[in-house]
Backbone as JSON, one array per atom type, in Angstrom:
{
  "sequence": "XXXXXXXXXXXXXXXXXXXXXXXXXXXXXXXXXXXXXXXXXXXXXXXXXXXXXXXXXXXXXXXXXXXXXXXXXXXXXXXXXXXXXXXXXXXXXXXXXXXXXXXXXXXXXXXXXXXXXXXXXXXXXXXXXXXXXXXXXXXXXXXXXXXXXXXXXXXXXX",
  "N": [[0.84, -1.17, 0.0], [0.73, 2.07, -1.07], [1.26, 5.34, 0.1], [-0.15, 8.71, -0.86], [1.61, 11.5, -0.18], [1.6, 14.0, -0.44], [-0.89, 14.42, -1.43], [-2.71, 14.57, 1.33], [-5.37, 15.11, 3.09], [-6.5, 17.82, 4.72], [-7.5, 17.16, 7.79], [-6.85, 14.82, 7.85], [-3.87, 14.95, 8.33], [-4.28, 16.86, 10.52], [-5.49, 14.85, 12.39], [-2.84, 12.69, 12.0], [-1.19, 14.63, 13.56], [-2.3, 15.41, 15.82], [-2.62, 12.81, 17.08], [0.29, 12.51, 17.37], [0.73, 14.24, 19.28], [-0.47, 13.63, 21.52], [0.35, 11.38, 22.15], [2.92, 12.52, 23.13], [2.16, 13.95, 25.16], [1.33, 11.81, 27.37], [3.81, 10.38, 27.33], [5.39, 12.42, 28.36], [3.91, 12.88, 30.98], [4.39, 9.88, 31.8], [7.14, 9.92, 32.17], [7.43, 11.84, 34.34], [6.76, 10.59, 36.66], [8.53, 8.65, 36.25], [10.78, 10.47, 37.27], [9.82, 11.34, 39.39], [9.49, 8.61, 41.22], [12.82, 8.31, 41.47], [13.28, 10.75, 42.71], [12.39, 9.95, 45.08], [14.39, 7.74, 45.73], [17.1, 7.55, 47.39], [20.47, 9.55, 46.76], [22.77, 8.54, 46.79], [21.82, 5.93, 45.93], [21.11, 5.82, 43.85], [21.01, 4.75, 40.29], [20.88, 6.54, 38.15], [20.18, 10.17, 37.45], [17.08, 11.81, 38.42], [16.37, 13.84, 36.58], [16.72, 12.6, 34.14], [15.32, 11.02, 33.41], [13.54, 12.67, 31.77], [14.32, 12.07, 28.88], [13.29, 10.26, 28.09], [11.06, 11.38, 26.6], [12.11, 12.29, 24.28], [11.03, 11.55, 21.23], [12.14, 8.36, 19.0], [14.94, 7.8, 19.88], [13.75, 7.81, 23.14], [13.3, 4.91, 22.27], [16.02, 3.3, 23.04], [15.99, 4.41, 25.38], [14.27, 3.48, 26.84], [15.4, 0.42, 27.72], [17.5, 0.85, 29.28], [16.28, 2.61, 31.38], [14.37, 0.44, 32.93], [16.25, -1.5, 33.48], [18.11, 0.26, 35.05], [16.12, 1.68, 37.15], [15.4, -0.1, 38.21], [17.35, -1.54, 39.73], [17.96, 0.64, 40.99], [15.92, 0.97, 42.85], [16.01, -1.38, 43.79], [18.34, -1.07, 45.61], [17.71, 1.06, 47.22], [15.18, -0.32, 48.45], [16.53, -2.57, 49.73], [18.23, -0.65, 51.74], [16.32, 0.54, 53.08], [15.39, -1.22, 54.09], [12.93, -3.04, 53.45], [10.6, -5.21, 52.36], [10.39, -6.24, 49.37], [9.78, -7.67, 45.6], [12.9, -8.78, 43.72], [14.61, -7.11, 41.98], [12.84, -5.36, 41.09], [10.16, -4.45, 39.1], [11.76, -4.58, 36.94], [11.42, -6.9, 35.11], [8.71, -6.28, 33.62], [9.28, -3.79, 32.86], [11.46, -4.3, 30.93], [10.07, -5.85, 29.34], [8.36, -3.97, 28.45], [10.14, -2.22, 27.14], [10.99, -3.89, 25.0], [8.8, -4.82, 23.08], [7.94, -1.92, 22.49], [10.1, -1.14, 21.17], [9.82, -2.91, 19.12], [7.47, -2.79, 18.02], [8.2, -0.35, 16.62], [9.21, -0.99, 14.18], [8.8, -1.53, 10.87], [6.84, -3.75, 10.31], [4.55, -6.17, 9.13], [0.75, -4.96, 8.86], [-1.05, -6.55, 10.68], [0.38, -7.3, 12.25], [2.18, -5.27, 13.62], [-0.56, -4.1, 15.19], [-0.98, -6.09, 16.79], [1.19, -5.94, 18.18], [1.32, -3.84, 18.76], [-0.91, -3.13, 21.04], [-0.39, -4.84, 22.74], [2.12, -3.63, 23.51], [0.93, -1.18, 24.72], [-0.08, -2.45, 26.97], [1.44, -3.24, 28.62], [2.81, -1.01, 28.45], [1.39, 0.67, 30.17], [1.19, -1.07, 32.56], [3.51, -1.55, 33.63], [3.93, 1.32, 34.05], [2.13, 1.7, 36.19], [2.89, 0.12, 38.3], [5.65, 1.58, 38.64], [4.15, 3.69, 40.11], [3.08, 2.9, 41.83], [5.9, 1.22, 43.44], [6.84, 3.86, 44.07], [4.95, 5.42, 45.74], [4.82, 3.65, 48.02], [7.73, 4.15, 48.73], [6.91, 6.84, 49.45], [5.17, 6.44, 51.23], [6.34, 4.84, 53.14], [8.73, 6.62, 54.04], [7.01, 8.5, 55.33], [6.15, 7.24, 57.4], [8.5, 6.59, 58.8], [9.33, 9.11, 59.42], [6.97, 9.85, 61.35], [7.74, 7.9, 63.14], [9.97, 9.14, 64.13], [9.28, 11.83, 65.24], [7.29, 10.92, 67.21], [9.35, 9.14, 69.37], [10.52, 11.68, 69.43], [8.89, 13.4, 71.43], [8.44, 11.43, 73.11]],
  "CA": [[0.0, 0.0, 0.0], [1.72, 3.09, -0.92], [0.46, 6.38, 0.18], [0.48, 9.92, -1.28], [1.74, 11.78, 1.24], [1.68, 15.06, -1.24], [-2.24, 14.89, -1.41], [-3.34, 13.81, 2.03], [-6.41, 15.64, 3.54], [-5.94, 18.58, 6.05], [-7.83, 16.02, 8.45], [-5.77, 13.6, 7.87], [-2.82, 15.76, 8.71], [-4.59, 16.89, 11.75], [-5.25, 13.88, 13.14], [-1.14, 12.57, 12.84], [-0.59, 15.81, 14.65], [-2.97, 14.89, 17.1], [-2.02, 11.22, 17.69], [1.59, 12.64, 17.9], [0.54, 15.19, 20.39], [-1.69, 12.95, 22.65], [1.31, 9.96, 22.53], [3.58, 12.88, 23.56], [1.79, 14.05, 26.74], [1.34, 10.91, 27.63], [5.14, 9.9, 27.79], [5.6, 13.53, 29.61], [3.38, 12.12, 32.49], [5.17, 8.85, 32.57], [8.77, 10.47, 32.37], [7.31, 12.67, 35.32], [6.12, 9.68, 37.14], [10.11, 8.12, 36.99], [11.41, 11.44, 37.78], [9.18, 11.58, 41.39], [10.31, 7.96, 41.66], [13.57, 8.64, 41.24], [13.49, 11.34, 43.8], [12.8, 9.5, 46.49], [15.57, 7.72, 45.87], [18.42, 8.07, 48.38], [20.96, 9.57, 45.71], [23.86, 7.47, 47.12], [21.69, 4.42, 45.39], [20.51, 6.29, 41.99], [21.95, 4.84, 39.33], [20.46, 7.35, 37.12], [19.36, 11.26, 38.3], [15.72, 12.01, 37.99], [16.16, 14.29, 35.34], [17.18, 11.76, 33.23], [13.68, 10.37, 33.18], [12.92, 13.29, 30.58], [15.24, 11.67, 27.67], [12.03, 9.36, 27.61], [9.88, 11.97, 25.73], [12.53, 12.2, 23.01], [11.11, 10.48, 20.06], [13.44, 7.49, 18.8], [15.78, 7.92, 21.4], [13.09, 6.63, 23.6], [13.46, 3.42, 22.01], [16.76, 3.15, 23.59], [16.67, 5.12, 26.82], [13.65, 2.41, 27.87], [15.61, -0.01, 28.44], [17.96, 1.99, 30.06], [15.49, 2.91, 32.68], [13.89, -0.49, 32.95], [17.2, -1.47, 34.07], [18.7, 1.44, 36.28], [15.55, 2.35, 38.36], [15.19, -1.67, 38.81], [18.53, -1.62, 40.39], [18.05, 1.65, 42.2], [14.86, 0.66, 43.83], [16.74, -2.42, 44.85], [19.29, -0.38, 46.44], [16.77, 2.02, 48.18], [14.67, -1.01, 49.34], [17.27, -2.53, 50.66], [18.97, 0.32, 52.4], [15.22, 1.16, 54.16], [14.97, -2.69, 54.73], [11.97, -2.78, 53.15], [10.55, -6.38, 51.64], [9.98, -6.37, 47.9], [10.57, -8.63, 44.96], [13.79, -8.81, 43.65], [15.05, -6.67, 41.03], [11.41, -4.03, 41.09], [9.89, -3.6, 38.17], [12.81, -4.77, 36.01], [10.44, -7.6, 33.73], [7.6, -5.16, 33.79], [10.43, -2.58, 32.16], [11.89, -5.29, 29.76], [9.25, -6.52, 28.36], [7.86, -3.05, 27.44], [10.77, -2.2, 26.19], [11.28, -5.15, 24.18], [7.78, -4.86, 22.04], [8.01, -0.65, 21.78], [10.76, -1.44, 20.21], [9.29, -4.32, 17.94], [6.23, -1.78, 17.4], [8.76, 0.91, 15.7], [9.8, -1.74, 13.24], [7.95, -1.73, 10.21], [6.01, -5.26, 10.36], [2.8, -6.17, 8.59], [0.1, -4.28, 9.55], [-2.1, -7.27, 11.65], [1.34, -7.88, 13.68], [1.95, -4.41, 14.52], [-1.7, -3.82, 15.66], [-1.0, -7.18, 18.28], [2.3, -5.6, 19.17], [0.98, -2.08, 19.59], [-1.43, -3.3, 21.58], [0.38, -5.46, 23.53], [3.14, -2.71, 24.28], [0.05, -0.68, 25.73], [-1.16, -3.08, 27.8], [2.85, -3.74, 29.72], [3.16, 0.68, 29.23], [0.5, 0.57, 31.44], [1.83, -2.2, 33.83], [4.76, -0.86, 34.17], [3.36, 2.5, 34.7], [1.47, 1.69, 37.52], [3.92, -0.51, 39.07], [6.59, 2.25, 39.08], [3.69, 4.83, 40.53], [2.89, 1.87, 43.21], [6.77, 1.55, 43.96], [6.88, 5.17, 44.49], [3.78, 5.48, 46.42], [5.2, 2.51, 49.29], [8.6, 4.94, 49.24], [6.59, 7.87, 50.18], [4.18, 5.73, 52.75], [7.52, 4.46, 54.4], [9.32, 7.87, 54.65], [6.27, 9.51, 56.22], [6.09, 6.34, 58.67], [9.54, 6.93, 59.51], [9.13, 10.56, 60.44], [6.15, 10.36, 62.25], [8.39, 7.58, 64.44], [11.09, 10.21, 64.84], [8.53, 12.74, 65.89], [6.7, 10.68, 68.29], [10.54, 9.59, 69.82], [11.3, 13.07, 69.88], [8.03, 13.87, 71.9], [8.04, 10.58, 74.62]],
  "C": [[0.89, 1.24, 0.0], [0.83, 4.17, -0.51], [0.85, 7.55, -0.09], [0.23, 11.08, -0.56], [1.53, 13.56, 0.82], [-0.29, 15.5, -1.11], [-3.1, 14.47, -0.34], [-4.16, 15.2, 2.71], [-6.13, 16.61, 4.73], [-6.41, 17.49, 7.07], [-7.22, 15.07, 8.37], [-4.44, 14.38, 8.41], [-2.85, 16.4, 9.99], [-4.61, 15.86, 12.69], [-3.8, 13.13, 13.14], [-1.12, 13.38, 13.54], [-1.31, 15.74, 16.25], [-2.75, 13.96, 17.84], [-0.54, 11.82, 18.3], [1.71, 13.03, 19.32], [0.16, 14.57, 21.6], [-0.24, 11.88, 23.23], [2.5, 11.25, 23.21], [3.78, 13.76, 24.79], [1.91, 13.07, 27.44], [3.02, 10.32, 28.45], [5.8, 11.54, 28.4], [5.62, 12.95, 31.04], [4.11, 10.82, 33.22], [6.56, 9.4, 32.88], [8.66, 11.3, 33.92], [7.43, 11.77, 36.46], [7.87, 9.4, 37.48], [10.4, 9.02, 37.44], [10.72, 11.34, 39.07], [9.72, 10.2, 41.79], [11.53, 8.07, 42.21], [14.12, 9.67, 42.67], [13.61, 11.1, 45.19], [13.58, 8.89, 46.99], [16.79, 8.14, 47.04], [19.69, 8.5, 46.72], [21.96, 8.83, 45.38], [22.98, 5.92, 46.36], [20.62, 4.33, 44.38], [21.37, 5.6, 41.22], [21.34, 5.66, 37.92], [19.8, 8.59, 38.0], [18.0, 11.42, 37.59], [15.62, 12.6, 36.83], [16.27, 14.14, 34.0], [15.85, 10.92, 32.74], [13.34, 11.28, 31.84], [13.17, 13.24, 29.21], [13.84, 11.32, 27.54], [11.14, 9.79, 26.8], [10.81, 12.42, 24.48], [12.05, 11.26, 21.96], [12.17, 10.08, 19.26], [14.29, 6.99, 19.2], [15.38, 7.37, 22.08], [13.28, 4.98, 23.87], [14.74, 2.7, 22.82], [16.99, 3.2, 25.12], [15.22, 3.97, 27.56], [14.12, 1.19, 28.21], [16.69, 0.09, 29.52], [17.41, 2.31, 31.45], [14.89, 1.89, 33.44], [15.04, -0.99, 33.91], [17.86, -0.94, 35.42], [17.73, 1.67, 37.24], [14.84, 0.7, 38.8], [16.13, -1.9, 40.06], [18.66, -0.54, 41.57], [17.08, 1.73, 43.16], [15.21, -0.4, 44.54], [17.4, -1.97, 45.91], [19.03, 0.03, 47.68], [16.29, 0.64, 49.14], [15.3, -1.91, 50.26], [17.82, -1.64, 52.11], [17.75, 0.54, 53.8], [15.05, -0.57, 54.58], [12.99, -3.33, 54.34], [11.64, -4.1, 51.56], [9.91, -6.24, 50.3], [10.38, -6.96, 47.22], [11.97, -8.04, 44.41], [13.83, -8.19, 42.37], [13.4, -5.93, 40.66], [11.08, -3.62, 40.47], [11.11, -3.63, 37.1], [12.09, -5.77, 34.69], [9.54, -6.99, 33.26], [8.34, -4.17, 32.13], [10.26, -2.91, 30.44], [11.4, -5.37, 28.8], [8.43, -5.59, 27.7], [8.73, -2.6, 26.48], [11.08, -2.05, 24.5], [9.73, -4.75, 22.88], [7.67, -2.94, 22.3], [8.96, -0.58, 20.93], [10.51, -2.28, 18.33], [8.15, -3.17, 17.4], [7.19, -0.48, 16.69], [9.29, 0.19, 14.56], [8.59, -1.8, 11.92], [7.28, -2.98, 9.57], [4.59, -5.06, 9.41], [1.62, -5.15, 9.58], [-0.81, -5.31, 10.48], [-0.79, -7.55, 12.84], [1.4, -6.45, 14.35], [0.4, -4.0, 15.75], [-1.35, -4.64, 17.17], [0.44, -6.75, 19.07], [2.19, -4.62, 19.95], [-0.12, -2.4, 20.6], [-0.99, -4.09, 22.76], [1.0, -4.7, 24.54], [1.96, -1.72, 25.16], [0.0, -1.25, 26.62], [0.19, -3.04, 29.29], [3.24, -2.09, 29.94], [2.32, 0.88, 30.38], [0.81, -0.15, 32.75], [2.47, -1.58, 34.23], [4.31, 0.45, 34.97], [2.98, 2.4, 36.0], [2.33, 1.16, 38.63], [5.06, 0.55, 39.19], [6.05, 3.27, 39.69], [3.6, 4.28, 41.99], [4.78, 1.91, 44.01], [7.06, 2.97, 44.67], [6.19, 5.92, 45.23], [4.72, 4.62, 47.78], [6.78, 3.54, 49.46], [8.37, 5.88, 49.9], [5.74, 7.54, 51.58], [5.55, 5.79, 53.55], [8.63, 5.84, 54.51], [8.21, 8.45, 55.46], [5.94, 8.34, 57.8], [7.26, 7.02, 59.61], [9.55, 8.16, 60.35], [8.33, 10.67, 61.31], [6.48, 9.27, 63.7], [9.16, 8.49, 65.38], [10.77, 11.0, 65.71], [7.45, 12.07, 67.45], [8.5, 9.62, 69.63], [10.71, 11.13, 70.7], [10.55, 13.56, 71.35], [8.15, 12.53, 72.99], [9.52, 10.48, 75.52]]
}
């Protein structure tokens, strides 16, 4: 199917610009999402600084810097959860990562159109996983720092 890219419909031209636009808030919010992770972080057991989360909304680049992150804030949540003593599986959101990765990658490849559809769909389904699972990690960092303080503070006070 070739397409002529010379006579395509303002509407048609709107909507790419739209899809682009929508897929590129989108990976804002998640890049935001590692970056607050990230923060809570002890920095002594970052292996990547938060602001490094925002490569992620580079289109293309992306493709690279996810597994990159998949990786590094697997390892640095290990670190952290360790360090606070704090029981979680092993390596946090590292298959989760991977495996989105792995098929955003496969979805930038130009495949038949019935495989992409099951890949792009796919890779939604694990951006989402992941997503949540690195908002949930980051959520149980901020529960257990505000535990901690409100030990310190009731300490301080008996």
């Amino acid at each position: 199917m070739n397409i002529d890219y010379e006579n395509l419909s303002p509407e048609m031209i709107q909507l790419v610009v739209a899809v682009f636009l929508i897929r590129l808030a989108v990976w804002v919010f998640y890049a935001n999402t590692v970056r607050k992770t990230l923060g809570c972080v002890s920095p002594e057991n970052r292996l990547m600084t938060p602001n490094q989360a925002w490569l992620l909304v580079i289109p293309l680049f992306n493709i690279y810097w996810n597994f990159s992150v998949a990786s590094r804030l697997a390892d640095s949540l290990t670190n952290e959860f360790y360090d606070r003593k704090i029981a979680e599986e092993e390596n946090p959101g590292r298959m989760a990562g991977m495996w989105y990765a792995w098929l955003f990658l496969l979805s930038s490849i130009p495949l038949p159109a019935f495989i992409l559809v099951t890949i792009g769909l796919l890779s939604i389904v694990y951006f989402v996983g992941y997503w949540v699972k690195v908002n949930n990690f980051r959520n149980l960092l901020v529960e257990h720092e505000k535990l901690k303080n409100n030990r310190q503070t009731d300490d301080e006070t008996a």
